[in-house]
CSV table of C-alpha atoms in Angstrom, one decimal:
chain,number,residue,atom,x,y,z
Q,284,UNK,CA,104.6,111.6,80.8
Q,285,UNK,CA,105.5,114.9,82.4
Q,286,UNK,CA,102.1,117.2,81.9
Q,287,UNK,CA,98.3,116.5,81.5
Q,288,UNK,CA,95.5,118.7,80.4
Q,289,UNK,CA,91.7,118.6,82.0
Q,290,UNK,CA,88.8,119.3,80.4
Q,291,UNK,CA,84.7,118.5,79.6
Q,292,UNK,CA,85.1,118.3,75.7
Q,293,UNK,CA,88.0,117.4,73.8
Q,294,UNK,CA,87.5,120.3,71.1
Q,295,UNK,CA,89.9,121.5,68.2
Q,296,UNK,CA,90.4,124.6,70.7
Q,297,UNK,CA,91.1,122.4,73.6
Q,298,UNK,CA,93.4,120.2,72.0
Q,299,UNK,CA,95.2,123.2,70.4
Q,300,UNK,CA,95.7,124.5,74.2
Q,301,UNK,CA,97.1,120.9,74.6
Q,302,UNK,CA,99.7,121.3,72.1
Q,303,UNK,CA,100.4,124.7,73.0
Q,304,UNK,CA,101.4,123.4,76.9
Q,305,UNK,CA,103.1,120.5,75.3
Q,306,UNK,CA,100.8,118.2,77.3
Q,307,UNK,CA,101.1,114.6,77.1
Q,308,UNK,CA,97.8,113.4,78.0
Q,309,UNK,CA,94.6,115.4,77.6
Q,310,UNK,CA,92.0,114.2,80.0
Q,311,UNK,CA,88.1,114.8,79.6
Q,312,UNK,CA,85.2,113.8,80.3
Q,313,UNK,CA,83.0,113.6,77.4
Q,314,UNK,CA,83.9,111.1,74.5
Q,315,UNK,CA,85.6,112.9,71.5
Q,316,UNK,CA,83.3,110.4,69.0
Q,317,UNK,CA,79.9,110.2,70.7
Q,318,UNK,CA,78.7,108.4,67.4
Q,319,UNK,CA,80.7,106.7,64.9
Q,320,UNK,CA,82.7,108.1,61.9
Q,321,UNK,CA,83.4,106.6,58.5
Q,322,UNK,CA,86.5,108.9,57.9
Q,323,UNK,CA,88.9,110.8,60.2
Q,324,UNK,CA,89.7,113.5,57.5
Q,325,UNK,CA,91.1,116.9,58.9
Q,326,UNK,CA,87.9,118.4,56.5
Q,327,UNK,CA,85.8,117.6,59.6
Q,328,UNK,CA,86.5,118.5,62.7
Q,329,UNK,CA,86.1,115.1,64.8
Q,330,UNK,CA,89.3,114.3,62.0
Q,331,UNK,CA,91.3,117.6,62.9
Q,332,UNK,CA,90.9,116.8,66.2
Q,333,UNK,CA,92.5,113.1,65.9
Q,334,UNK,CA,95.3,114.5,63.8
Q,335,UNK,CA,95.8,117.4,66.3
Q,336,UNK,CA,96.5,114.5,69.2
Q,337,UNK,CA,98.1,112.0,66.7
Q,338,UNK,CA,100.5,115.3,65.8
Q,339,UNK,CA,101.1,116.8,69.1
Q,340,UNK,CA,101.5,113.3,70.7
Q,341,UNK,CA,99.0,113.6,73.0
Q,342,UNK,CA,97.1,110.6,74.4
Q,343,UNK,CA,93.6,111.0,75.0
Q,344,UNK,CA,91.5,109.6,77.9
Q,345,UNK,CA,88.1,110.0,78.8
Q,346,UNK,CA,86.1,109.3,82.1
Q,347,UNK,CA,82.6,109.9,80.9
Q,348,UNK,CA,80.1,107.4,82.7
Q,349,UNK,CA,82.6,106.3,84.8
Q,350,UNK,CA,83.0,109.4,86.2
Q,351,UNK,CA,79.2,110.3,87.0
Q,352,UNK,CA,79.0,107.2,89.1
Q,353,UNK,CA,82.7,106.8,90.5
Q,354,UNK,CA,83.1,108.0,94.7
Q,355,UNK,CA,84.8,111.2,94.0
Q,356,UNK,CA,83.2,112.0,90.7
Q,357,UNK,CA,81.0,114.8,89.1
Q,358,UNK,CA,78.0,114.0,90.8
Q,359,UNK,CA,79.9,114.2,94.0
Q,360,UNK,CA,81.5,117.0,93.3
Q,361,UNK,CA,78.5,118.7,92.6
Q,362,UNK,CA,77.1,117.9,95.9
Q,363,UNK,CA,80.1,119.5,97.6
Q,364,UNK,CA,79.3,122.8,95.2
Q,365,UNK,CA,75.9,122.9,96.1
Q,366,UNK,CA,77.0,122.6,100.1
Q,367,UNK,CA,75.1,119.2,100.7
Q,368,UNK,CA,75.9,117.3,103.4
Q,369,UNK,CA,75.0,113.2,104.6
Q,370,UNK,CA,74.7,112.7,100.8
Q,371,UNK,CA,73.4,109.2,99.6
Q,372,UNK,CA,73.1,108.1,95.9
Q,373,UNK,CA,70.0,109.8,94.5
Q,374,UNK,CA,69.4,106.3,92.6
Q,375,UNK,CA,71.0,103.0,91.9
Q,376,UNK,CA,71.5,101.6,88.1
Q,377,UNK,CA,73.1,98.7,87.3
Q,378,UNK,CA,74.1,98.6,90.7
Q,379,UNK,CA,76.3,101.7,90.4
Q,380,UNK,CA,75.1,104.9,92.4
Q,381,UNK,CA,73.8,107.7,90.3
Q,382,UNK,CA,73.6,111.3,91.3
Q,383,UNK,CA,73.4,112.5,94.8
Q,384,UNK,CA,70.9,113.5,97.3
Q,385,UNK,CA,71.8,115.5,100.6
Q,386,UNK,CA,70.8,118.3,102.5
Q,387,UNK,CA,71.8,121.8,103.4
Q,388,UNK,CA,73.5,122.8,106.5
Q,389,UNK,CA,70.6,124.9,107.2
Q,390,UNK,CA,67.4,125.7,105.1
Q,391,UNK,CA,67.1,128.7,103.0
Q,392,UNK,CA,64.8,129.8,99.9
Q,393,UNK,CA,64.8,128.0,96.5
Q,394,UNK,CA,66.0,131.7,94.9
Q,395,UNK,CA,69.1,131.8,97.9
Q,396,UNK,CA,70.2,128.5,96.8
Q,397,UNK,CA,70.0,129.0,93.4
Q,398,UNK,CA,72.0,132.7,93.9
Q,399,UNK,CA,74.6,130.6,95.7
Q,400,UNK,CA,75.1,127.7,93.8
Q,401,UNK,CA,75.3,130.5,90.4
Q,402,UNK,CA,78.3,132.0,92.8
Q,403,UNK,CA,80.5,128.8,93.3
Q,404,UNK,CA,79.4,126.7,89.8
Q,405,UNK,CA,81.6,127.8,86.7
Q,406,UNK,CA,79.8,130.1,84.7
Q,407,UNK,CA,77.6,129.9,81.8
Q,408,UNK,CA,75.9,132.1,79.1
Q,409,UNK,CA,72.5,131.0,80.5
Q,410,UNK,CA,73.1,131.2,83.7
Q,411,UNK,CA,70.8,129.1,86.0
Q,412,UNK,CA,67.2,128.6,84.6
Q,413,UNK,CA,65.0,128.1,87.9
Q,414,UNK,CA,61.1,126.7,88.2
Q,415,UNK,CA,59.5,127.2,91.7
Q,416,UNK,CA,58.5,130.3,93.6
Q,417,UNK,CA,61.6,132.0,94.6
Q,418,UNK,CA,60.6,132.2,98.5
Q,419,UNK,CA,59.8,128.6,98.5
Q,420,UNK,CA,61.8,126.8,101.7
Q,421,UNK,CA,64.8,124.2,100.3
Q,422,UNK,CA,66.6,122.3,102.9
Q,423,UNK,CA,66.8,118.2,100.6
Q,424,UNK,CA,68.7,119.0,97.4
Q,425,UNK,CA,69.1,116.1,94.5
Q,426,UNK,CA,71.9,116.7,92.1
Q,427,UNK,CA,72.7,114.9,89.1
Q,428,UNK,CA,75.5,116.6,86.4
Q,429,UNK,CA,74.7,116.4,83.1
Q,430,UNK,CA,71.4,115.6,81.0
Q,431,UNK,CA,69.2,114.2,84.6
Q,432,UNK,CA,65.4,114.5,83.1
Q,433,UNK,CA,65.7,110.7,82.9
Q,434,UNK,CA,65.8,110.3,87.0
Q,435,UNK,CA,62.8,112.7,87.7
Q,436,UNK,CA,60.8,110.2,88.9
Q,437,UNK,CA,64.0,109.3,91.5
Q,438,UNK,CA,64.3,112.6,92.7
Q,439,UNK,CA,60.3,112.5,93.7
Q,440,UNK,CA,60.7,109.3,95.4
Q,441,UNK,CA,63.7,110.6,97.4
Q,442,UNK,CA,61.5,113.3,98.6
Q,443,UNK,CA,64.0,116.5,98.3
Q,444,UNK,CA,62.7,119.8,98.1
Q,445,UNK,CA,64.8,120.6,94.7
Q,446,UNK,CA,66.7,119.1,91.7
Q,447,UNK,CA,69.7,120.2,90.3
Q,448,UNK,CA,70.7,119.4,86.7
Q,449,UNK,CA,70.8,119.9,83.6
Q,450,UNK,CA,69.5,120.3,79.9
Q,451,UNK,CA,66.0,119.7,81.1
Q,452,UNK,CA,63.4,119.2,78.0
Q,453,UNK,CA,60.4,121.0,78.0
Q,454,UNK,CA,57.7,118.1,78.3
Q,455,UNK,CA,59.8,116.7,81.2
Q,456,UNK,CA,60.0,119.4,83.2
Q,457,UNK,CA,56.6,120.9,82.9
Q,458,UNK,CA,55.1,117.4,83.8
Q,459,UNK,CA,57.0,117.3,86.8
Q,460,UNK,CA,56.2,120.4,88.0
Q,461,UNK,CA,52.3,119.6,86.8
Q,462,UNK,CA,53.0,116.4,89.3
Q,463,UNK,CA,54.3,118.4,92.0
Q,464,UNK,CA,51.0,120.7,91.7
Q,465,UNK,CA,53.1,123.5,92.4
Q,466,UNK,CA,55.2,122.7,95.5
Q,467,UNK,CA,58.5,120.6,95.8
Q,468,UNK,CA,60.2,119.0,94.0
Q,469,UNK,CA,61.5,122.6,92.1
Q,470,UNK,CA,63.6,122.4,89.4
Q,471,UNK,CA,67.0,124.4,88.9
Q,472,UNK,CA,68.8,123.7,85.2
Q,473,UNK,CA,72.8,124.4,85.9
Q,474,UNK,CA,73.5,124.1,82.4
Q,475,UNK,CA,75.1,121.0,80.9
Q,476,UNK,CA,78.7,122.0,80.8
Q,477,UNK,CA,78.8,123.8,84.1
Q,478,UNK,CA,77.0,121.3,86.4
Q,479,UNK,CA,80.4,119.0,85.1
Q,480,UNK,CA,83.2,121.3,84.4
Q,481,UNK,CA,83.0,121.9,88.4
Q,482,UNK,CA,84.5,118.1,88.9
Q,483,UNK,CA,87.4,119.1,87.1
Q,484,UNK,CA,89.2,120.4,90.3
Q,485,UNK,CA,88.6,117.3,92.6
Q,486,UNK,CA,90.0,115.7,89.4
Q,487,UNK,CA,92.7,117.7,89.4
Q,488,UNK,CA,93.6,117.6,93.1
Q,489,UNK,CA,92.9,113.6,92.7
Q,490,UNK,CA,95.7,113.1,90.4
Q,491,UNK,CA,98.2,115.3,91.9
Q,492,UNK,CA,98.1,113.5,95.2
Q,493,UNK,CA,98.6,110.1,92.5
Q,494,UNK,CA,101.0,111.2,90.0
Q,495,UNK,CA,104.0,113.0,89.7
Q,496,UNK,CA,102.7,115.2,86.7
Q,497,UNK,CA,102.0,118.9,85.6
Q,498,UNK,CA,98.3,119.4,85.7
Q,499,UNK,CA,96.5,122.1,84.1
Q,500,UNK,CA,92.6,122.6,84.1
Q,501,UNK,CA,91.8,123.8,80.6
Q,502,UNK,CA,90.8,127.6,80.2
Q,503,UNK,CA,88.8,126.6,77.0
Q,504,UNK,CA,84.6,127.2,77.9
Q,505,UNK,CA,83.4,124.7,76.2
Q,506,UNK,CA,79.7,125.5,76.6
Q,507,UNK,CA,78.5,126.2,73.0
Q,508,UNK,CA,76.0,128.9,74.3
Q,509,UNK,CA,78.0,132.6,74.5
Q,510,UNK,CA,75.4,135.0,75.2
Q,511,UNK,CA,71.6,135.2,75.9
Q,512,UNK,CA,68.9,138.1,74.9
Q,513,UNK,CA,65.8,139.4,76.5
Q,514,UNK,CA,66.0,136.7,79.5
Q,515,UNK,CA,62.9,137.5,82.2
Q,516,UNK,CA,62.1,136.9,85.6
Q,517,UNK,CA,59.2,135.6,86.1
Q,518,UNK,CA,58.7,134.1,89.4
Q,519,UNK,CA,59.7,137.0,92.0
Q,520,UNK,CA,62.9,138.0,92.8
Q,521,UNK,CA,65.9,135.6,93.9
């Protein structure tokens, strides 16, 4: 094995950029077969994609939940994006740490924060979907990658000032924000595929100190969204 690929998704395009760097393993982080299939047909493309690895000889390995909770993983390296320091895990789940909670190295406004973390996270179509007053003071940020309305109550309990995640539904979110009558904890929504893709460098760096290999982070954007229209402001100015 001479040359690895990284990516989120392992998608036909990804996988085509696989075989194109003659990689022999393809590393992501979601599973290629969230659900399971009857048939692995190239008419579908969960079956174009098998044959595209089983063709190219590429092996395929995926860190998906391993990954959110391991010491170096995406919610850590989320943390480090989001400039959090003294981080501890944001909660505990069968007994593995989930997401992070930490603070900043000096306070600032929820709408500075949010304009710096859009600066350093990869970027999306949405860009970063924010609910608080923008002037509102942040110093405790809570970070989970990936779908986090599930650990709302957690990020109450650990008393920071802001939450940053992603794919956050709309009954969720409003009822925290109805709970927090206004004030802390605010919510910032980094988009699914951003708040992980950003772990893909301390992967990366992680496996060059280990292995001898080539290692390539994919240029593929997986995020499905490619473009929004009539977006609006309307809490104030970031």
């Amino acid at each position: 094995m001479e040359r690895a690929l990284l990516a989120v998704d392992p998608t036909l395009a990804v996988i085509d950029e696989a075989r194109e760097l003659h990689a022999d393993l393809l590393v992501t982080h979601h599973p290629l077969l969230l659900r399971g299939v009857h048939s692995v047909a190239t008419t579908s493309a969960k079956g174009a994609s098998v044959t595209g690895l089983v063709v190219g000889d590429i092996a395929l390995y995926v860190a998906h939940t391993n990954a959110d909770v391991a010491a170096a993983g995406v919610a850590e390296a989320l943390a480090a994006a989001a400039g959090l320091q003294d981080t501890r895990p944001l909660a505990v789940v069968e007994d593995q740490p989930l997401g992070r909670v930490g603070r900043l190295a000096s306070p600032t406004t929820l709408g500075a924060f949010a304009t710096a973390l859009y600066a350093v996270l990869p970027p999306a179509a949405g860009g970063l979907r924010v609910a608080g007053p923008a002037d509102a003071p942040v110093e405790t940020v809570a970070v989970l990658g990936g779908a986090g309305d599930d650990q709302l109550d957690a990020v109450r309990a650990s008393g920071a000032d802001v939450y940053v995640t992603a794919d956050l539904r709309h009954h969720p979110a409003l009822e925290a924000r109805e709970e927090a009558r206004g004030g802390a904890p605010y919510l910032v929504d980094a988009g699914h595929w951003s708040s992980e893709a950003v772990w893909l460098t301390t992967l990366r760096d992680a496996l060059g100190a280990a292995l001898r290999l080539d290692i390539d982070i994919s240029t593929v954007r997986t995020d499905p969204w490619t473009f929004t229209v009539g977006a609006e402001n309307l809490g104030g100015n970031a």
